[in-house]
XYZ file of C-alpha atoms in Angstrom:
101
model
C 18.736 15.408 -23.760
C 16.784 17.262 -21.308
C 14.651 19.760 -21.175
C 12.944 22.195 -18.789
C 9.319 20.424 -17.131
C 9.409 22.351 -13.399
C 10.591 24.468 -10.621
C 11.660 22.943 -7.403
C 9.194 25.300 -6.465
C 6.164 23.516 -8.047
C 5.865 20.757 -5.426
C 6.735 20.340 -1.827
C 7.946 16.861 -0.308
C 4.745 14.467 -1.269
C 3.658 16.267 -3.492
C 3.161 15.455 -7.264
C 1.847 16.634 -11.162
C 1.354 15.155 -14.768
C 3.939 17.208 -16.345
C 3.487 16.192 -20.782
C 6.425 16.180 -22.479
C 7.059 15.580 -26.093
C 3.331 13.636 -26.290
C 4.222 11.508 -23.097
C 2.878 11.628 -20.044
C 5.331 11.808 -16.639
C 4.493 12.334 -13.481
C 7.068 14.082 -10.850
C 6.835 13.436 -7.647
C 8.960 15.178 -4.528
C 10.155 12.102 -2.286
C 11.681 13.824 0.605
C 12.758 17.000 -1.402
C 13.635 14.497 -4.440
C 12.422 14.441 -7.424
C 11.819 11.807 -9.620
C 10.096 10.793 -12.951
C 8.290 8.556 -14.269
C 5.702 7.678 -16.157
C 1.802 8.547 -15.413
C -0.502 5.495 -16.867
C -0.908 3.147 -15.038
C 0.632 -0.171 -16.647
C -2.432 -1.785 -15.077
C -5.493 -0.326 -16.999
C -4.203 2.394 -18.063
C -5.368 4.635 -14.885
C -3.978 8.356 -14.674
C -1.472 7.964 -11.536
C -1.160 12.035 -10.744
C -4.970 11.534 -10.137
C -3.704 8.593 -7.092
C -2.524 9.308 -3.928
C 1.057 9.858 -3.123
C 2.497 7.778 -0.368
C 6.605 7.822 1.207
C 7.954 6.865 -2.682
C 4.733 4.911 -3.505
C 2.260 6.244 -5.669
C -1.197 4.854 -5.481
C -3.500 3.776 -8.820
C -7.320 5.222 -8.088
C -8.499 3.062 -10.720
C -7.863 -0.410 -8.727
C -4.885 0.544 -6.725
C -1.991 -1.194 -7.695
C 0.760 0.946 -5.889
C 3.941 1.557 -7.897
C 7.652 2.964 -6.971
C 8.758 6.085 -7.910
C 12.422 6.515 -7.033
C 12.443 2.436 -8.800
C 9.038 2.251 -11.632
C 8.492 -0.895 -9.535
C 5.114 -2.295 -9.155
C 4.742 -2.595 -4.999
C 1.451 -3.786 -5.585
C -1.377 -5.110 -7.828
C -2.702 -6.021 -9.916
C -0.418 -3.684 -12.295
C 2.912 -6.580 -12.725
C 4.323 -4.318 -14.966
C 6.780 -1.640 -13.653
C 7.406 1.973 -14.216
C 9.110 3.998 -16.989
C 12.054 5.594 -14.557
C 13.340 9.436 -16.532
C 16.206 10.645 -15.602
C 16.316 14.014 -13.882
C 18.187 16.461 -13.153
C 18.581 19.971 -11.618
C 19.702 23.066 -12.606
C 19.212 25.606 -10.083
C 15.453 26.124 -9.691
C 14.994 24.505 -12.966
C 14.079 20.441 -13.184
C 15.184 18.618 -16.317
C 13.706 15.088 -17.526
C 15.384 13.440 -19.925
C 15.357 10.087 -21.812
C 13.885 7.040 -20.212
């Protein structure tokens, strides 16, 4: 089931934020006006991706520089080798709803 997690005016294109939903840390990113949600914890050493840098559609972990695609969850650059979970996102008006991965 989908839950309201944010509003579209909280994030400009190129911005991201940490969401806590049902005890899970989720990274919400605005890539060129499209909203994407992935797990926020790096799969390598559990770094907080929301404190890293978002460039285009890749987020860089502040710990060891692993890069992930926030649309697909795939690893772009190691040392991480496990992808991020990708959550479903729906927009309802200005509400950003997050669904299960």
